[in-house]
mmCIF file of C-alpha atoms and ligand atoms in Angstrom:
data_model
loop_
_atom_site.group_PDB
_atom_site.id
_atom_site.type_symbol
_atom_site.label_atom_id
_atom_site.label_comp_id
_atom_site.label_asym_id
_atom_site.label_seq_id
_atom_site.Cartn_x
_atom_site.Cartn_y
_atom_site.Cartn_z
ATOM 1 C CA MET A 128 0.000 0.000 0.000
ATOM 2 C CA ASP A 129 1.207 3.395 -0.933
ATOM 3 C CA HIS A 130 0.742 5.226 2.351
ATOM 4 C CA LYS A 131 1.358 8.910 2.467
ATOM 5 C CA MET A 132 2.094 10.185 5.926
ATOM 6 C CA PHE A 133 2.850 13.702 6.919
ATOM 7 C CA SER A 134 2.922 15.740 10.080
ATOM 8 C CA ARG A 135 2.367 19.410 10.441
ATOM 9 C CA PHE A 136 3.021 21.559 13.497
ATOM 10 C CA ALA A 137 1.045 24.786 13.880
ATOM 11 C CA CYS A 138 0.774 25.927 17.471
ATOM 12 C CA CYS A 139 0.611 22.480 19.021
ATOM 13 C CA LEU A 140 -1.350 21.011 16.119
ATOM 14 C CA VAL A 141 -0.268 17.664 14.746
ATOM 15 C CA VAL A 142 -1.930 16.266 11.652
ATOM 16 C CA VAL A 143 -1.367 12.657 10.754
ATOM 17 C CA TRP A 144 -2.817 11.188 7.553
ATOM 18 C CA LEU A 145 -2.729 7.399 7.464
ATOM 19 C CA VAL A 146 -4.575 7.279 4.175
ATOM 20 C CA SER A 147 -3.242 6.554 0.654
ATOM 21 C CA ALA A 148 -3.062 9.540 -1.731
ATOM 22 C CA SER A 149 -5.971 8.354 -3.896
ATOM 23 C CA ASP A 150 -8.304 8.333 -0.851
ATOM 24 C CA GLU A 151 -7.554 11.931 0.091
ATOM 25 C CA SER A 152 -10.707 13.316 -1.374
ATOM 26 C CA CYS A 153 -12.308 15.189 1.497
ATOM 27 C CA PRO A 154 -11.207 18.764 2.058
ATOM 28 C CA GLU A 155 -8.609 19.320 4.726
ATOM 29 C CA LEU A 156 -10.202 20.143 8.076
ATOM 30 C CA PRO A 157 -9.411 23.422 9.804
ATOM 31 C CA PRO A 158 -6.756 23.063 12.498
ATOM 32 C CA VAL A 159 -7.853 22.751 16.114
ATOM 33 C CA ASP A 160 -5.535 24.231 18.736
ATOM 34 C CA ASN A 161 -3.971 21.867 21.273
ATOM 35 C CA SER A 162 -5.001 18.785 19.360
ATOM 36 C CA ILE A 163 -3.584 15.954 17.324
ATOM 37 C CA PHE A 164 -5.602 15.028 14.233
ATOM 38 C CA VAL A 165 -5.408 11.530 12.833
ATOM 39 C CA ALA A 166 -7.095 10.499 9.587
ATOM 40 C CA ASN A 167 -7.363 6.839 8.674
ATOM 41 C CA LYS A 168 -9.452 4.483 6.608
ATOM 42 C CA MET A 169 -11.836 2.102 8.281
ATOM 43 C CA GLU A 170 -14.317 -0.178 6.523
ATOM 44 C CA GLY A 171 -13.963 1.862 3.337
ATOM 45 C CA LYS A 172 -14.667 5.194 5.067
ATOM 46 C CA ILE A 173 -12.179 7.914 5.907
ATOM 47 C CA LEU A 174 -12.364 8.797 9.592
ATOM 48 C CA GLY A 175 -10.823 11.873 11.153
ATOM 49 C CA THR A 176 -10.151 11.787 14.894
ATOM 50 C CA TYR A 177 -9.110 14.673 17.117
ATOM 51 C CA LEU A 178 -7.141 14.005 20.301
ATOM 52 C CA CYS A 179 -6.528 16.817 22.771
ATOM 53 C CA ILE A 180 -3.028 17.142 24.174
ATOM 54 C CA GLN A 181 -2.256 16.773 27.867
ATOM 55 C CA GLY A 182 -3.968 19.435 29.992
ATOM 56 C CA TYR A 183 -6.852 19.966 27.509
ATOM 57 C CA HIS A 184 -10.159 18.210 27.066
ATOM 58 C CA LEU A 185 -12.345 17.776 24.009
ATOM 59 C CA VAL A 186 -15.736 19.449 23.534
ATOM 60 C CA GLY A 187 -17.770 18.310 20.509
ATOM 61 C CA GLU A 188 -17.469 15.315 18.204
ATOM 62 C CA LYS A 189 -14.180 13.455 18.576
ATOM 63 C CA THR A 190 -14.494 11.584 15.267
ATOM 64 C CA LEU A 191 -15.749 12.821 11.909
ATOM 65 C CA PHE A 192 -16.112 10.869 8.710
ATOM 66 C CA CYS A 193 -15.866 11.778 5.080
ATOM 67 C CA ASN A 194 -19.180 10.813 3.504
ATOM 68 C CA ALA A 195 -20.205 9.801 -0.018
ATOM 69 C CA SER A 196 -20.630 13.408 -1.180
ATOM 70 C CA LEU A 197 -17.044 14.039 -0.062
ATOM 71 C CA GLU A 198 -17.927 16.225 2.873
ATOM 72 C CA TRP A 199 -17.085 15.812 6.548
ATOM 73 C CA ASN A 200 -20.241 14.919 8.480
ATOM 74 C CA GLY A 201 -19.793 17.659 11.083
ATOM 75 C CA SER A 202 -17.643 20.502 12.297
ATOM 76 C CA PRO A 203 -14.386 20.045 14.215
ATOM 77 C CA PRO A 204 -14.430 19.945 18.031
ATOM 78 C CA GLU A 205 -12.512 22.193 20.432
ATOM 79 C CA CYS A 206 -9.757 21.401 22.913
ATOM 80 C CA ARG A 207 -10.405 23.391 26.089
ATOM 81 C CA PHE A 208 -8.159 24.047 29.054
ATOM 82 C CA GLY A 209 -8.248 21.368 31.793
ATOM 83 C CA HIS A 210 -7.225 17.755 31.252
ATOM 84 C CA CYS A 211 -10.768 16.527 32.004
ATOM 85 C CA PRO A 212 -14.046 18.488 31.618
ATOM 86 C CA ASN A 213 -14.921 20.681 34.591
ATOM 87 C CA PRO A 214 -16.868 18.710 37.170
ATOM 88 C CA VAL A 215 -20.592 19.378 37.512
ATOM 89 C CA LEU A 216 -22.907 18.545 40.394
ATOM 90 C CA ALA A 217 -26.372 20.094 40.629
ATOM 91 C CA ASN A 218 -27.517 20.666 44.249
ATOM 92 C CA GLY A 219 -24.082 19.856 45.619
ATOM 93 C CA GLU A 220 -20.432 20.892 45.690
ATOM 94 C CA PHE A 221 -17.032 19.392 44.870
ATOM 95 C CA SER A 222 -13.541 19.842 46.251
ATOM 96 C CA SER A 223 -11.785 21.379 43.254
ATOM 97 C CA LEU A 224 -12.250 24.550 41.241
ATOM 98 C CA GLY A 225 -10.382 25.649 38.159
ATOM 99 C CA PRO A 226 -8.637 23.663 35.424
ATOM 100 C CA VAL A 227 -8.202 19.987 36.059
ATOM 101 C CA SER A 228 -4.911 18.130 35.809
ATOM 102 C CA VAL A 229 -4.422 14.461 35.081
ATOM 103 C CA ASN A 230 -4.803 12.259 38.192
ATOM 104 C CA ASP A 231 -6.782 14.940 40.070
ATOM 105 C CA ASN A 232 -9.108 13.285 42.586
ATOM 106 C CA ILE A 233 -12.156 15.337 43.511
ATOM 107 C CA THR A 234 -14.735 14.616 46.202
ATOM 108 C CA PHE A 235 -18.465 15.422 46.079
ATOM 109 C CA LYS A 236 -20.916 16.528 48.730
ATOM 110 C CA CYS A 237 -24.659 17.204 48.402
ATOM 111 C CA ASN A 238 -26.568 20.164 49.822
ATOM 112 C CA GLU A 239 -28.957 19.739 52.725
ATOM 113 C CA HIS A 240 -32.134 17.752 51.907
ATOM 114 C CA TYR A 241 -30.300 15.999 49.067
ATOM 115 C CA ILE A 242 -28.778 12.530 49.065
ATOM 116 C CA LEU A 243 -25.748 11.480 47.025
ATOM 117 C CA LYS A 244 -26.341 8.669 44.529
ATOM 118 C CA GLY A 245 -23.142 7.241 43.059
ATOM 119 C CA SER A 246 -19.494 7.623 44.013
ATOM 120 C CA SER A 247 -18.428 10.375 46.432
ATOM 121 C CA TRP A 248 -15.175 10.875 44.485
ATOM 122 C CA SER A 249 -13.899 10.740 40.911
ATOM 123 C CA GLN A 250 -10.474 10.843 39.305
ATOM 124 C CA CYS A 251 -9.329 12.499 36.059
ATOM 125 C CA LEU A 252 -7.602 9.817 33.991
ATOM 126 C CA GLU A 253 -4.930 10.007 31.273
ATOM 127 C CA ASP A 254 -7.651 9.523 28.600
ATOM 128 C CA HIS A 255 -9.411 12.785 29.700
ATOM 129 C CA THR A 256 -12.340 11.016 31.389
ATOM 130 C CA TRP A 257 -13.572 11.030 34.978
ATOM 131 C CA VAL A 258 -13.758 7.599 36.639
ATOM 132 C CA PRO A 259 -16.000 6.630 38.362
ATOM 133 C CA PRO A 260 -18.657 8.841 36.724
ATOM 134 C CA PHE A 261 -20.028 11.864 38.585
ATOM 135 C CA PRO A 262 -22.735 11.170 41.150
ATOM 136 C CA VAL A 263 -26.077 13.000 41.341
ATOM 137 C CA CYS A 264 -27.716 14.748 44.290
ATOM 138 C CA LYS A 265 -31.255 13.485 44.625
ATOM 139 C CA SER A 266 -33.865 15.282 46.710
ATOM 140 C CA ARG A 267 -34.619 13.480 49.972
ATOM 141 C CA HIS A 268 -38.263 14.531 49.555
ATOM 142 C CA CYS A 269 -40.563 12.206 47.671
ATOM 143 C CA GLY A 270 -42.728 13.174 44.740
ATOM 144 C CA PRO A 271 -46.495 12.906 45.218
ATOM 145 C CA PRO A 272 -47.330 9.200 45.272
ATOM 146 C CA GLY A 273 -49.739 7.804 42.720
ATOM 147 C CA ASN A 274 -53.289 6.665 43.401
ATOM 148 C CA PRO A 275 -54.438 3.128 42.684
ATOM 149 C CA ALA A 276 -57.546 2.729 40.518
ATOM 150 C CA HIS A 277 -60.593 2.873 42.886
ATOM 151 C CA GLY A 278 -58.403 4.103 45.746
ATOM 152 C CA TYR A 279 -56.754 7.149 47.284
ATOM 153 C CA PHE A 280 -54.195 8.097 49.920
ATOM 154 C CA GLU A 281 -54.343 10.348 52.965
ATOM 155 C CA GLY A 282 -51.414 12.484 54.046
ATOM 156 C CA GLY A 283 -50.045 15.697 52.566
ATOM 157 C CA ASP A 284 -46.419 15.635 53.721
ATOM 158 C CA PHE A 285 -44.037 14.014 51.243
ATOM 159 C CA SER A 286 -40.781 14.934 53.011
ATOM 160 C CA SER A 287 -38.311 12.249 54.071
ATOM 161 C CA GLY A 288 -39.585 10.264 57.051
ATOM 162 C CA SER A 289 -43.273 11.145 56.611
ATOM 163 C CA THR A 290 -45.964 8.540 56.034
ATOM 164 C CA ILE A 291 -49.139 8.258 53.973
ATOM 165 C CA THR A 292 -51.998 5.759 54.169
ATOM 166 C CA TYR A 293 -53.878 4.181 51.282
ATOM 167 C CA TYR A 294 -57.595 3.411 51.241
ATOM 168 C CA CYS A 295 -59.935 1.811 48.734
ATOM 169 C CA GLU A 296 -63.407 2.891 47.651
ATOM 170 C CA GLU A 297 -66.439 1.002 48.945
ATOM 171 C CA LYS A 298 -66.736 -2.545 47.561
ATOM 172 C CA TYR A 299 -62.940 -2.711 47.000
ATOM 173 C CA HIS A 300 -60.304 -4.117 49.292
ATOM 174 C CA LEU A 301 -56.641 -3.185 49.451
ATOM 175 C CA VAL A 302 -53.951 -5.587 48.269
ATOM 176 C CA GLY A 303 -50.387 -4.467 49.059
ATOM 177 C CA THR A 304 -48.919 -2.095 51.619
ATOM 178 C CA GLN A 305 -51.359 0.326 53.232
ATOM 179 C CA HIS A 306 -48.876 2.511 55.137
ATOM 180 C CA GLN A 307 -45.943 3.908 53.202
ATOM 181 C CA GLN A 308 -43.002 6.010 54.242
ATOM 182 C CA CYS A 309 -40.850 8.410 52.241
ATOM 183 C CA ILE A 310 -37.245 7.313 52.763
ATOM 184 C CA ASP A 311 -34.572 9.530 51.159
ATOM 185 C CA GLY A 312 -36.671 10.409 48.141
ATOM 186 C CA GLU A 313 -38.325 7.037 47.591
ATOM 187 C CA TRP A 314 -41.578 5.543 48.839
ATOM 188 C CA SER A 315 -41.066 2.408 50.919
ATOM 189 C CA SER A 316 -43.183 0.160 48.678
ATOM 190 C CA ALA A 317 -45.121 0.030 45.450
ATOM 191 C CA ILE A 318 -48.615 1.542 45.170
ATOM 192 C CA PRO A 319 -51.164 -0.983 46.458
ATOM 193 C CA VAL A 320 -54.035 -2.289 44.332
ATOM 194 C CA CYS A 321 -57.767 -1.991 45.063
ATOM 195 C CA GLU A 322 -59.506 -5.232 44.161
ATOM 196 C CA LEU A 323 -63.238 -5.629 43.730
ATOM 197 C CA ILE A 324 -64.703 -7.616 46.632
ATOM 198 C CA GLN A 325 -66.530 -10.715 45.371
ATOM 199 C CA GLU A 326 -70.239 -10.276 46.261
ATOM 200 C CA ALA A 327 -71.334 -12.845 48.882
ATOM 201 C CA PRO A 328 -74.588 -14.636 47.889
ATOM 202 C CA THR A 329 -77.549 -12.764 49.436
ATOM 203 C CA PRO A 330 -79.436 -14.760 52.133
ATOM 204 C CA ALA A 331 -82.704 -16.362 50.945
ATOM 205 C CA PRO A 332 -85.726 -14.188 51.733
ATOM 206 C CA GLN A 333 -87.593 -15.151 54.909
ATOM 207 C CA THR A 334 -90.755 -17.204 54.510
ATOM 208 C CA GLU A 335 -94.061 -16.108 56.016
ATOM 209 C CA CYS A 336 -93.584 -18.724 58.710
ATOM 210 C CA GLU A 337 -90.091 -17.480 59.640
ATOM 211 C CA LYS A 338 -91.412 -13.911 59.861
ATOM 212 C CA ALA A 339 -94.193 -15.023 62.224
ATOM 213 C CA LEU A 340 -92.279 -17.503 64.383
ATOM 214 C CA GLU A 341 -88.738 -16.059 64.141
ATOM 215 C CA SER A 342 -87.370 -19.571 64.217
ATOM 216 C CA GLU A 343 -86.134 -21.444 61.232
ATOM 217 C CA GLU A 344 -86.053 -24.738 63.188
ATOM 218 C CA VAL A 345 -89.718 -24.630 64.226
ATOM 219 C CA CYS A 346 -90.773 -23.642 60.695
ATOM 220 C CA LYS A 347 -88.843 -26.573 59.252
ATOM 221 C CA ALA A 348 -90.580 -28.951 61.678
ATOM 222 C CA VAL A 349 -94.005 -27.507 60.793
ATOM 223 C CA LYS A 350 -93.252 -27.774 57.076
ATOM 224 C CA LYS A 351 -92.161 -31.384 57.471
ATOM 225 C CA PHE A 352 -95.327 -32.191 59.432
ATOM 226 C CA MET A 353 -97.497 -30.567 56.764
ATOM 227 C CA GLN A 354 -95.669 -32.504 54.051
ATOM 228 C CA ARG A 355 -96.285 -35.783 55.852
ATOM 229 C CA LEU A 356 -99.978 -34.940 56.131
ATOM 230 C CA GLN A 357 -100.172 -34.312 52.383
ATOM 231 C CA GLU A 358 -98.329 -37.551 51.630
ATOM 232 C CA ASN A 359 -100.977 -39.401 53.653
ATOM 233 C CA GLY A 360 -103.636 -37.613 51.658
ATOM 234 C CA LEU A 361 -105.000 -35.705 54.632
ATOM 235 C CA THR A 362 -105.752 -32.003 54.872
ATOM 236 C CA MET A 363 -105.683 -30.057 58.093
ATOM 237 C CA GLU A 364 -109.512 -30.249 58.213
ATOM 238 C CA GLU A 365 -109.519 -33.989 57.700
ATOM 239 C CA LEU A 366 -106.877 -34.407 60.392
ATOM 240 C CA LYS A 367 -108.953 -32.357 62.787
ATOM 241 C CA TYR A 368 -111.965 -34.459 61.912
ATOM 242 C CA SER A 369 -110.132 -37.761 62.414
ATOM 243 C CA LEU A 370 -108.845 -36.522 65.762
ATOM 244 C CA GLU A 371 -112.411 -35.581 66.778
ATOM 245 C CA MET A 372 -113.559 -39.054 65.755
ATOM 246 C CA LYS A 373 -110.817 -40.719 67.793
ATOM 247 C CA LYS A 374 -111.742 -38.566 70.735
ATOM 248 C CA ALA A 375 -115.407 -39.579 70.346
ATOM 249 C CA GLU A 376 -114.430 -43.260 70.075
ATOM 250 C CA LEU A 377 -112.393 -43.007 73.243
ATOM 251 C CA ALA A 378 -115.244 -41.243 74.982
ATOM 252 C CA ALA A 379 -117.632 -43.999 73.881
ATOM 253 C CA LYS A 380 -115.301 -46.715 75.204
ATOM 254 C CA MET A 381 -115.078 -44.931 78.512
ATOM 255 C CA LEU A 382 -118.783 -45.097 78.907
ATOM 256 C CA PRO A 383 -119.904 -47.728 81.378
HETATM 257 C C1 LIG B 407 -22.527 14.427 3.835
HETATM 258 O O1 LIG B 407 -22.473 15.331 4.949
HETATM 259 C C2 LIG B 407 -22.980 16.628 4.692
HETATM 260 C C3 LIG B 407 -22.742 17.466 5.916
HETATM 261 O O2 LIG B 407 -23.239 16.876 7.093
HETATM 262 C C4 LIG B 407 -24.450 16.535 4.310
HETATM 263 O O3 LIG B 407 -24.980 17.805 4.004
HETATM 264 C C5 LIG B 407 -24.593 15.594 3.103
HETATM 265 O O4 LIG B 407 -25.975 15.418 2.826
HETATM 266 C C6 LIG B 407 -23.947 14.247 3.402
HETATM 267 N N1 LIG B 407 -24.018 13.415 2.231
HETATM 268 C C7 LIG B 407 -24.394 12.113 2.288
HETATM 269 C C8 LIG B 407 -24.410 11.382 0.980
HETATM 270 O O5 LIG B 407 -24.682 11.570 3.347
HETATM 271 C C1 LIG B 408 -10.026 9.860 46.066
HETATM 272 O O1 LIG B 408 -10.315 10.435 47.331
HETATM 273 C C2 LIG B 408 -11.222 9.696 48.132
HETATM 274 C C3 LIG B 408 -11.534 10.489 49.393
HETATM 275 O O2 LIG B 408 -10.404 11.078 49.920
HETATM 276 C C4 LIG B 408 -10.657 8.322 48.426
HETATM 277 O O3 LIG B 408 -11.560 7.578 49.199
HETATM 278 C C5 LIG B 408 -10.387 7.602 47.126
HETATM 279 O O4 LIG B 408 -9.801 6.340 47.337
HETATM 280 C C6 LIG B 408 -9.480 8.448 46.242
HETATM 281 N N1 LIG B 408 -9.327 7.777 44.935
HETATM 282 C C7 LIG B 408 -8.147 7.554 44.379
HETATM 283 C C8 LIG B 408 -8.188 6.826 43.068
HETATM 284 O O5 LIG B 408 -7.098 7.912 44.868
#
């Protein structure tokens, strides 16, 4: 392969082309201060990569490629002062201010009512990145909790440590945790569910007999007795009559 390779120095700028002459079809990119530019061919495409020198970090796209219409797909990045980007931490503070040097180790602290999620420190590495990544400061107060379908909660304080209680509408019962606490920005459990209560079968309406006698047992006995009378083909009147007859018979026998 006929590789053409040249370097150019212009106020800390190094340009390295690792591409054969015939492939050099995209226009030369404008120089970026405090960077090293490397162009090479990968999978048939020409890629241009900017690397910031020690003490500077990159802002923008690190790699550009020369597309089919022989244009770079974006504009060159910038190399800004500080080996790694300036640290950021919303609702908190960190131990260092000003430009960052390689191997700097910064520590993070959150403001009152905020809790730190992630690592409490981070180090600026040789490759211009912070490791581990920056933490975030999360509010220790909870957001308003949701309502389950057919339910609601009582309690208006969502600050850390406070509690709320869930209730269900009539005919629904609660499945899950009824009492919840806000702990460092998170509710202690998931929103409960309100489930429809299965209707119990309604008791059979009272019979005339039960209304009058207020005793199911006695009514059952009476009913059974009446049934037996019917089975024997006797009505109440006939029974009365037969009893009268028996009584008369007995009376007759008693006669001297
Ligand atoms: C190449 O990139 C330029 C600039 O982003 C864009 O305008 C053009 O449409 C691109 N061409 C192709 C073929 O993707
Ligand atoms: C950075 O500083 C913190 C706190 O002083 C320490 O715990 C941690 O180990 C340090 N990290 C490195 C890579 O030195």
